[in-house]
C-alpha angles and dihedrals in degrees: 000000000000090000093055092048091053091049090049089059098041098053097055089047093054090047093051092044090053092046091051094047090051091048092049089051091052090049093049092049089049096048094045104128094206119071122231088254120079094039092215120071110252115178090190090061094050091044090051092052097046104043116106095228144001110260112236096027135078119305136202127253109279097014089118135023107268093219095062128071094224117200116272097182118129105274114210119192119233093346138112093267089229131131140195129204133198126187136192109208125194103187139165118222116216120188133189123240099011098119114126095229143268132294121218115205101199098167097074132069116259097030115243131213126201126191112221099217128196110244124227138193139185119273133187128248139148148230129208127188145179130200144170140189131238112219093189094050103065095275094303118162133208119212133179124191134187123205126193126184120162122172143165117204125190129195135177142187125205113208094182113140094006125119118211148074125291113214109201124215092197110058132130106169128051125327126357097214124096129183108234094222090062095053112099118209122339134331107242133196135176136185130194116202121185122182122185113173138176124191128189121198133187107188147151128218117213144162121259096166141359091278104018132085132178131201114191114186143180130195142110142288138204131183149172120219117182119178131173130181131197132184130182143168139148119253121187089342093307123112120236113198129169128179127181132170137193114197115183142169126195137190133176150104122322128189137169148128138251129201138195127198107194107205106167140005096331095321114129143174113223141190131197134189134174137173130198134188109196138184104234136189118202122197113198126186141143151172140196151140128259132166089359088303125117122213138184127205107213115228113273124194122217119187114197143148109258121203118209123194123191129187134177136173125175151127127272143179128200139170142178118243137197100016094320092304092120137028130195129193131184127187143172118203145169110234134192130185132178125201116191127220101009098136113063086146095084091045090056090052091047090053090061098028112123129201124223090276093060093247120139111254115259100186094091113169131193121275115279129258131225123228124195124191142157146084126343122189114190137184124190132189126191119198 
């Protein structure tokens, strides 16, 4: 009898334990955060499936509080939250006060004047950059970029068969007027322009609308701009050769803002603007030969504040990959930049330039600026 009572208690207990074990197994399977596929647990895969929006891209109404500028940076899962950029640039360099001179055709009525301009073309260059994000600093990022653009341009003017007077811009000795019939061959000019630039940005990307993000930034900039100009021709069997150079370095604060308007499946229109005010040192010197007389312009140092303006507008596309562990972005843009007071060479020539009456020129103008513009192709990878 006692054995029967014990068995009657044991059997229900076993049944209840089995049921509870089976139920616990079902709950465990249901709450398993990892899906059956892929077989290995990948928290980034689950996170990418469950998040309400892709950070850095368009969002739906009500996804975020409207009163808070929520972060819009690219958000990588289980990565270094670091990114690299590489750009191919194809830019034209335009510089003030590099024209060769003006030709006065005084044998026709009415008299005609032709400006002998210095020709330019587009040249290739590149940019490379590196950036990282700060989790503990409200999603700010730090970015540094190096830009390199070096070019040599050549221009020539052929006066053969023309009657008139050539008035030179670049002249240091004697008169600056030359009869075209006494010029042998062509008038040649060349310019070498080297730009090496480093920019540092501390910025933060945030939403200001469903499809619009902004990234204001502040930082610093430094660059080296080395320019030289040479002009030569033969007049009355005598060589005229003038060489000037303006080497400068600059450093100072820089700030600006970037914007993205995401309009369809990762495609976006973007704009970018920056302004720098830089302490600059210009070293100007030169040498040459005119009228069988050689000369040297002793180096002169000019310290100024140089302003630099940068504008860019373009089209881009980006996307997350591999459960948000990687992000890739491609863009094409038109970019323009201005660098003030890069050409003191022409001013030196103007200070000594003489008119036909032998008087020192009084129409001194400010130093010339440099303008860069053209195509920029950029690739960015976040990891």
